[in-house]
mmCIF file of C-alpha atoms in Angstrom:
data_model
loop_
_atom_site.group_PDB
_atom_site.id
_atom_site.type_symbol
_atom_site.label_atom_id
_atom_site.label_comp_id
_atom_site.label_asym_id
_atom_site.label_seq_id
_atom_site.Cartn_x
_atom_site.Cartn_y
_atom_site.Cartn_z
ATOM 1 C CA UNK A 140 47.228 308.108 215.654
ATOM 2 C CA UNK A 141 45.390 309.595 212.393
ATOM 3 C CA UNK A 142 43.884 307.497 210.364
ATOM 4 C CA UNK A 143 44.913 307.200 206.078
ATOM 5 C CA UNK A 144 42.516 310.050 205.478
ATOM 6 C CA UNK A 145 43.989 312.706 206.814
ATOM 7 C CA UNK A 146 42.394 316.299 206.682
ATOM 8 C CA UNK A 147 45.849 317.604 205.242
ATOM 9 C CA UNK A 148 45.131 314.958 202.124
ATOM 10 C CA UNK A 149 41.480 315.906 201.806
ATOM 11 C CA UNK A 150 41.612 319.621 202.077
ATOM 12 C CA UNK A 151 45.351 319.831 199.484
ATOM 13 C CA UNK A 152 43.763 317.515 196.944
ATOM 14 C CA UNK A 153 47.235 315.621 196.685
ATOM 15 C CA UNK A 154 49.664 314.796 198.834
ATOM 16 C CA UNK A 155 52.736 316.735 199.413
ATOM 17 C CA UNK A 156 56.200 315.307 199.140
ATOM 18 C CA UNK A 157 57.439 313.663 202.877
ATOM 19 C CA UNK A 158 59.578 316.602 203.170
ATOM 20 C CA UNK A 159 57.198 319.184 202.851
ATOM 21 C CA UNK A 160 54.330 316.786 204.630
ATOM 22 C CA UNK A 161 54.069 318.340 208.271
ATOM 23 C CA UNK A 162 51.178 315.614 208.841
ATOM 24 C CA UNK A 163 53.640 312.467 208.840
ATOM 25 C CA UNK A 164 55.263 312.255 212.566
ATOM 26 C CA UNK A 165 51.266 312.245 212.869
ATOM 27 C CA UNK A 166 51.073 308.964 211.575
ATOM 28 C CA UNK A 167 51.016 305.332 212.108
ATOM 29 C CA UNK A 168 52.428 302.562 209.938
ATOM 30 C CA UNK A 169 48.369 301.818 208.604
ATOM 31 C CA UNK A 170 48.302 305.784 208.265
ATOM 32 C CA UNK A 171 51.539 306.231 206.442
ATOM 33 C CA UNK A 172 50.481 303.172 203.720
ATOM 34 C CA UNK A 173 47.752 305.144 203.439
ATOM 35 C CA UNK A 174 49.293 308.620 202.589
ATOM 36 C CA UNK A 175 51.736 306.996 199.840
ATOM 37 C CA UNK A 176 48.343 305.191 198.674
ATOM 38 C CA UNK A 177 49.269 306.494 194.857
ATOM 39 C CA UNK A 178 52.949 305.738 195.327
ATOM 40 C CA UNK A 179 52.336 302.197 197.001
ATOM 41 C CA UNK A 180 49.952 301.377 193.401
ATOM 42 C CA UNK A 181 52.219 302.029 190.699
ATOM 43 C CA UNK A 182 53.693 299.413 188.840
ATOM 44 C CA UNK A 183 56.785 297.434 190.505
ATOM 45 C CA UNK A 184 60.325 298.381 188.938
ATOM 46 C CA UNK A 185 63.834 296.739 188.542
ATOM 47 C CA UNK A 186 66.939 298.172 190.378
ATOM 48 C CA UNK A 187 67.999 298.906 187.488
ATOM 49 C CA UNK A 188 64.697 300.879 186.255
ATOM 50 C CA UNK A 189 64.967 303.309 189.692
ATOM 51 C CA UNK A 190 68.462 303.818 188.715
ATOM 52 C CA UNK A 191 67.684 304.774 185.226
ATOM 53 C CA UNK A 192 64.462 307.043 186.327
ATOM 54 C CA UNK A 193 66.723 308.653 188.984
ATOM 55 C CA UNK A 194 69.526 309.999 186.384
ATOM 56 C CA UNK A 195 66.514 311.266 184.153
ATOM 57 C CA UNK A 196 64.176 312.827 187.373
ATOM 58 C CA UNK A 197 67.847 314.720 187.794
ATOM 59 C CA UNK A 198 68.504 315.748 184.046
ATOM 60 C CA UNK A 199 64.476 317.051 184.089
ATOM 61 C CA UNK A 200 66.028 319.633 187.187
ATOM 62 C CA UNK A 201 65.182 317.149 190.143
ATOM 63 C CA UNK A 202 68.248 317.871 192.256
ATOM 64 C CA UNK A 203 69.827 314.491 193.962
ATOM 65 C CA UNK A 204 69.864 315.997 196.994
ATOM 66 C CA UNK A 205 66.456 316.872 196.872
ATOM 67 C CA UNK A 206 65.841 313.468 196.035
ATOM 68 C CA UNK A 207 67.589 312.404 198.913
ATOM 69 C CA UNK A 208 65.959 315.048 201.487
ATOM 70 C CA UNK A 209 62.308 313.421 200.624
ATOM 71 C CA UNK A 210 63.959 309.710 200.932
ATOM 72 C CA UNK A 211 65.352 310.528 204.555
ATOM 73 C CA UNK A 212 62.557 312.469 205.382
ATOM 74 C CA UNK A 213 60.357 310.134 204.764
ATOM 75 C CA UNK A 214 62.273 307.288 206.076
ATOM 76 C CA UNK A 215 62.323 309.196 209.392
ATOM 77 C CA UNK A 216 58.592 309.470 209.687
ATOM 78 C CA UNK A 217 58.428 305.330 209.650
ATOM 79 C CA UNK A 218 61.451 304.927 212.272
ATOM 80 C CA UNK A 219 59.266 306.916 214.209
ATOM 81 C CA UNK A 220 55.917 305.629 213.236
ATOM 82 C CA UNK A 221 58.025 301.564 214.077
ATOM 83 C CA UNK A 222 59.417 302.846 217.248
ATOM 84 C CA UNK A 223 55.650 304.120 218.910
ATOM 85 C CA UNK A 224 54.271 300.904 217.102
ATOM 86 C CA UNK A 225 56.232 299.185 219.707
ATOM 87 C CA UNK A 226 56.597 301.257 222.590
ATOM 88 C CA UNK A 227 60.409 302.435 221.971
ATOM 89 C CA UNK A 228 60.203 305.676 221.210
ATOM 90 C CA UNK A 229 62.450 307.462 223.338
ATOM 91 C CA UNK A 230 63.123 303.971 225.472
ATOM 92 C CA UNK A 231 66.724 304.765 223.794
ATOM 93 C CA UNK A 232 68.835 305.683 220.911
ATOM 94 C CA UNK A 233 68.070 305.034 217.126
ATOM 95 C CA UNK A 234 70.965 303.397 215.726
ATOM 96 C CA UNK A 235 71.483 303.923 211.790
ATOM 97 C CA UNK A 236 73.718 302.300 210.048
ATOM 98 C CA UNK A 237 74.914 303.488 206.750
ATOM 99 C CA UNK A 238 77.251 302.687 204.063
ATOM 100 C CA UNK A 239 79.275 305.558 201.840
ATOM 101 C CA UNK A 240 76.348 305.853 198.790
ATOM 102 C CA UNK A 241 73.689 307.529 198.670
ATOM 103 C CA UNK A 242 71.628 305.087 200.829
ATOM 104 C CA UNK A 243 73.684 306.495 203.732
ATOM 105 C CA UNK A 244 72.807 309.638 202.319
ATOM 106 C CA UNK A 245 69.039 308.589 203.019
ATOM 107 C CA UNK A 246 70.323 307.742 206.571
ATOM 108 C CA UNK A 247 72.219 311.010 206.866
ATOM 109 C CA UNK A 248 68.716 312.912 205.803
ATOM 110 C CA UNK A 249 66.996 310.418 208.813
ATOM 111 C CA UNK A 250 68.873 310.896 211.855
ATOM 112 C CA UNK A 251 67.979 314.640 211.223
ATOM 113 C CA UNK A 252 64.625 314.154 211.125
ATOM 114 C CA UNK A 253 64.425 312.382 213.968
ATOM 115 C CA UNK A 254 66.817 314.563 215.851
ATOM 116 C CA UNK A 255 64.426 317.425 215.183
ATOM 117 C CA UNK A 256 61.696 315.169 216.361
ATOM 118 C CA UNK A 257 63.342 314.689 219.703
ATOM 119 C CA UNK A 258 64.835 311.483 219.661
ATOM 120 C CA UNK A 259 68.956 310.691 220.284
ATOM 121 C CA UNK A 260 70.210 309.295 217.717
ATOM 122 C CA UNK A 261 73.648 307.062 216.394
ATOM 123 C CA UNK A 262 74.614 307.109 212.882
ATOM 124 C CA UNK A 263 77.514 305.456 212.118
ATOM 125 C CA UNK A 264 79.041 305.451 208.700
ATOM 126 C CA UNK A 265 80.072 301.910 207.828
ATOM 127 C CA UNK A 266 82.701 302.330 205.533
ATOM 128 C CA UNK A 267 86.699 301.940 205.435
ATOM 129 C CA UNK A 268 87.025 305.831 204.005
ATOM 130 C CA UNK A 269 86.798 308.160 206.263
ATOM 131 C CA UNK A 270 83.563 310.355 204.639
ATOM 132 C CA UNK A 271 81.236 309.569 202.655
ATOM 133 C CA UNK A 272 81.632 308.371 198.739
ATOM 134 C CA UNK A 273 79.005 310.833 197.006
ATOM 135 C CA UNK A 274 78.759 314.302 197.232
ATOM 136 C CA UNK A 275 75.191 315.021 198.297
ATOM 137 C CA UNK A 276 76.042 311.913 201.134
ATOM 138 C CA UNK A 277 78.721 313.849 202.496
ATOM 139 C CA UNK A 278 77.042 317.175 202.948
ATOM 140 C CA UNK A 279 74.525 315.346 204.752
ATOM 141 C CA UNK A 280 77.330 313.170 206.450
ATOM 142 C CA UNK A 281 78.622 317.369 207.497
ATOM 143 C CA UNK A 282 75.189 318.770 208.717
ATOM 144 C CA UNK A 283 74.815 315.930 211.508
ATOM 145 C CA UNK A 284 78.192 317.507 213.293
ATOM 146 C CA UNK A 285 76.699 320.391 214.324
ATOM 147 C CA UNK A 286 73.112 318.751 215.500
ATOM 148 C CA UNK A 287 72.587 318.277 219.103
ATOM 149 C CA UNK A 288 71.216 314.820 220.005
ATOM 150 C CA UNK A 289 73.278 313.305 217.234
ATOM 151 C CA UNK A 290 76.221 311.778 217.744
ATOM 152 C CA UNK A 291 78.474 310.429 214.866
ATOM 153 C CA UNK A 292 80.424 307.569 214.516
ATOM 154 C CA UNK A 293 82.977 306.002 211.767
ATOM 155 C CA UNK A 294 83.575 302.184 211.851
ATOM 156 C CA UNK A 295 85.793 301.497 209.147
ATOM 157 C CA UNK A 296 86.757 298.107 210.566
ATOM 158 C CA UNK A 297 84.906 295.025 211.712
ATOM 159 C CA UNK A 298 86.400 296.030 215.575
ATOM 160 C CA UNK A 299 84.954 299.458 215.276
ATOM 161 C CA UNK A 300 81.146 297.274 214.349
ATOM 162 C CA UNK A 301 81.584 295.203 217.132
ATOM 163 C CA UNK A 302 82.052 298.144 219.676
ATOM 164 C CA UNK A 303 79.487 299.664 218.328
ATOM 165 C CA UNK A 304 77.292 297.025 218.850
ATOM 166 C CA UNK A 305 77.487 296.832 222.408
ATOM 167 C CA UNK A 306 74.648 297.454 224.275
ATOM 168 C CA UNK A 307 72.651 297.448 220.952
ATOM 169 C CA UNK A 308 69.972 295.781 222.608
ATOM 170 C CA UNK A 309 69.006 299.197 224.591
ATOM 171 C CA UNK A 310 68.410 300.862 221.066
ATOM 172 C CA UNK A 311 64.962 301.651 220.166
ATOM 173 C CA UNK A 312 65.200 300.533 216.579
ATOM 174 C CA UNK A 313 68.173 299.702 214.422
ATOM 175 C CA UNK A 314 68.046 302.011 210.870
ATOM 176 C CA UNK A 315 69.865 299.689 207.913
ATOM 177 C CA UNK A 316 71.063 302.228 205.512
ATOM 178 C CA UNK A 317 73.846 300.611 204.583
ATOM 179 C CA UNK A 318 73.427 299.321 200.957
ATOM 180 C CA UNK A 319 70.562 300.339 198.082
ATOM 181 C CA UNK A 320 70.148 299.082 194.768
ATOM 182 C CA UNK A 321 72.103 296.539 192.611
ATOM 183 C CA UNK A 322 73.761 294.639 195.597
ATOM 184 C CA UNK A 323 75.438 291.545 194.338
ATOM 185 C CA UNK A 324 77.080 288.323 195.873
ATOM 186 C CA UNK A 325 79.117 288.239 198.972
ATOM 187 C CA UNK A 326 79.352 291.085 201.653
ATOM 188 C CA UNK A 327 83.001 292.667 202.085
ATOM 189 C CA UNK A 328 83.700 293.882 205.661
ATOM 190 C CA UNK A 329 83.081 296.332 207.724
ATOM 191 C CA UNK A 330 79.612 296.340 205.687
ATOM 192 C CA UNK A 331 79.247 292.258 206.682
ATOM 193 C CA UNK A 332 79.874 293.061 210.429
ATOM 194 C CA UNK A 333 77.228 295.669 209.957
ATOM 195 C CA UNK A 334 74.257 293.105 208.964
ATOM 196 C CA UNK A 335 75.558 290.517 211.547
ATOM 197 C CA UNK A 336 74.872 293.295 214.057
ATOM 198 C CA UNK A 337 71.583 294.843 212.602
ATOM 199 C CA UNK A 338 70.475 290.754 212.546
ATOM 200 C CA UNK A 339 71.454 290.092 216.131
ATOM 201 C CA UNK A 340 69.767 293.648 217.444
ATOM 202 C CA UNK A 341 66.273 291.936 215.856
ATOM 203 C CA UNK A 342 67.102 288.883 217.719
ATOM 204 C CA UNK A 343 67.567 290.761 220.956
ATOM 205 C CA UNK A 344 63.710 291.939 220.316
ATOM 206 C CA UNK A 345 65.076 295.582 218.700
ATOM 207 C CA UNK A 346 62.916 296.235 215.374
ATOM 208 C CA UNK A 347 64.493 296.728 212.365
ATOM 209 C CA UNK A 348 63.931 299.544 209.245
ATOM 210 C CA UNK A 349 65.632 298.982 205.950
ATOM 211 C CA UNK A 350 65.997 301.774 203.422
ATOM 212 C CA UNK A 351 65.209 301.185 200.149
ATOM 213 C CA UNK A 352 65.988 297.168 200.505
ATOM 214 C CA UNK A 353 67.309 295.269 203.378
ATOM 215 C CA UNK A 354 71.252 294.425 202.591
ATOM 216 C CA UNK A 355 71.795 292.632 200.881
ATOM 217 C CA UNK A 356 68.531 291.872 198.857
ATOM 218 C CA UNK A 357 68.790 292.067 194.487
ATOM 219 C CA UNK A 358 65.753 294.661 194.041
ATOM 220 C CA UNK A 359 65.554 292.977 190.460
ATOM 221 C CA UNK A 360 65.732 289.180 191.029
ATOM 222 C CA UNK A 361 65.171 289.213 194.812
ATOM 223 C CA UNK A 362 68.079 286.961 195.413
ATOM 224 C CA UNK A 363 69.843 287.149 198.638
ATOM 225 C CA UNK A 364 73.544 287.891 199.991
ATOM 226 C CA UNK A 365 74.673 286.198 203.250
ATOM 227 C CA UNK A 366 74.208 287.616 205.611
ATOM 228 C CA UNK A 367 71.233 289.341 204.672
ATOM 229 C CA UNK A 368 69.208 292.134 206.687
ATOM 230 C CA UNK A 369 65.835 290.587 207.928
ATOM 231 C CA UNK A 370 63.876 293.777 208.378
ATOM 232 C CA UNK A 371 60.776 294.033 210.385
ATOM 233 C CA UNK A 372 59.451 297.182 207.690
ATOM 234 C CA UNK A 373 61.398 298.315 204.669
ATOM 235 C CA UNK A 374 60.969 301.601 203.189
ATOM 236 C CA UNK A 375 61.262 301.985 199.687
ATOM 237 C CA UNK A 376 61.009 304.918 196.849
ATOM 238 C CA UNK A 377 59.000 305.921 194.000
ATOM 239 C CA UNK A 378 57.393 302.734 192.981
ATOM 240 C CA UNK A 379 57.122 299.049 194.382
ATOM 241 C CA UNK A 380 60.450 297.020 193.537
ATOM 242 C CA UNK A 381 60.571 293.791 191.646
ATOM 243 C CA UNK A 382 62.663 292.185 194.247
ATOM 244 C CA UNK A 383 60.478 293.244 197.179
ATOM 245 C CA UNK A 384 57.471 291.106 196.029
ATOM 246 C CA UNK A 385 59.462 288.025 195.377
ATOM 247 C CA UNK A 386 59.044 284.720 197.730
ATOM 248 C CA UNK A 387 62.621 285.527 199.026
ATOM 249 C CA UNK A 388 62.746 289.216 198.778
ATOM 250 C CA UNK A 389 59.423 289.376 200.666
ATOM 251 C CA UNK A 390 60.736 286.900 203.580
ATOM 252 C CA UNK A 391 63.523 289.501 204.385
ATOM 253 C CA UNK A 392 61.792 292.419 203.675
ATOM 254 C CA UNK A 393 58.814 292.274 206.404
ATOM 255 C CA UNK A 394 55.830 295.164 206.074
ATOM 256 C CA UNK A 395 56.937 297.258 202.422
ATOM 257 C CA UNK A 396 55.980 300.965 202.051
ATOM 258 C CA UNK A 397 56.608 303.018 199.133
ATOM 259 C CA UNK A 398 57.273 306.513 199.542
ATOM 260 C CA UNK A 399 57.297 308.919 196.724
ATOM 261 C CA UNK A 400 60.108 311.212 196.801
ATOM 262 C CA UNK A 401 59.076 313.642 193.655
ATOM 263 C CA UNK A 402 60.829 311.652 190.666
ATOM 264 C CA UNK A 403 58.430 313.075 188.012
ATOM 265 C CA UNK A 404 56.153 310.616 185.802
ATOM 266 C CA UNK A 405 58.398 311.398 182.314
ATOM 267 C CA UNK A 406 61.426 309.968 184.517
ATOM 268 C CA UNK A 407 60.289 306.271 184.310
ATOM 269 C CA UNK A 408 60.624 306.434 180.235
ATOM 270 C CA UNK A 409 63.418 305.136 178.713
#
């Protein structure tokens, strides 16, 4: 695996955005840290801080689904980076589960990254409507149906979970993207089934990626839902959240990278 000072970084003098990176699939967990050095120093924000600087990155011309095409992308380079990290890489399917926002849209974005990449993958869309809630999530949600190694599910239901969860133990990782930002008090169904299964894949030895936050974590306070995600790694964007680095975030979270996803500097003003 390459180390945190990669050629690509030297020779560029800045990194490029995980989208446009072609070094990341490259990369190991150590390496990636490395790469979003800059991104992984900035100052930790509030949920409700990213939500703010993502409204203003997209009145500045940042489109949200560019936003959420760096996000997945980058996501997808640490599924793979945690699947080699523990010898499941193509040992079986990547599970991702996502809800109807725009963290499934993240999810979306992942599963085809890592189709491209060569690995099967199940995304399932946790959510009792039948597509996805947000526009730039549902022409993600679209692309995966014509992708070969992807196949698509929809478990509106706690039943539909359950099925799905069969056999979950043979999945190289499990991918939470079911829940970002501003998650508070008690899980509603199918999204609860959804954690119970994510939490009994890690007990089964599967690791687990969150995006953004495990679900159900407060990125502000750091309090937790129940159930809650306990993640092995957790991806997150832009800068370091409040909630991450708390005693009870933290617990849940396991390792923390930031990733930036191009939200420019004037974004995080008020």
């Amino acid at each position: 695996m390459s180390t945190p000072d990669h050629p690509l970084r030297r020779s560029m003098g800045r990194v490029p955005l995980p989208a446009d990176d072609p070094a990341l699939f490259e990369l190991d967990l150590d390496g990636l840290a490395g790469r979003w050095a800059d991104a992984m120093a900035r100052a930790p924000m509030t949920a409700e801080e990213m939500t703010g600087a993502d409204v203003r990155a997209q009145r500045m011309g940042m489109p949200g689904i560019r936003l959420m095409e760096q996000a997945g992308s980058a996501t997808a380079s640490v599924a793979h980076a945690l699947a080699v990290a523990n010898d499941r890489w193509e040992s079986g399917p990547i599970l991702i589960l996502c809800g109807s926002g725009n963290n499934g849209g993240d999810g979306f974005v992942t599963a085809r990254r890592l189709a491209a990449a060569g690995s099967r993958v199940a995304v399932a869309l946790v959510a009792t409507g039948t597509r996805p809630g947000t526009s730039d999530a549902a022409r993600n949600w679209d692309r995966l149906g014509r992708l070969p190694g992807v196949e698509r599910v929809h478990a509106p239901v706690a039943r539909d979970v359950a099925l799905l969860g069969h056999g979950v133990e043979r999945a190289a990782i499990v991918v939470d993207a079911l829940l970002g930002t501003g998650v508070r008090g008690l899980l509603r169904e199918p999204v609860r089934s959804a954690v119970e299964l994510a939490n009994r894949a890690r007990a089964a030895g599967v690791p687990v990626l969150a995006v953004d936050c495990p679900t159900a974590v407060d990125l502000t306070s750091g309090e937790l839902s129940d159930p809650v995600v306990r993640a092995d790694v957790t991806v997150t964007f832009h800068r370091p959240k409040v909630g991450l680095l708390t005693r009870r975030g933290a617990a849940v979270a396991g390792r923390v990278l930031v990733a930036p996803i191009g939200i420019p500097p004037g974004a995080d003003r008020a």
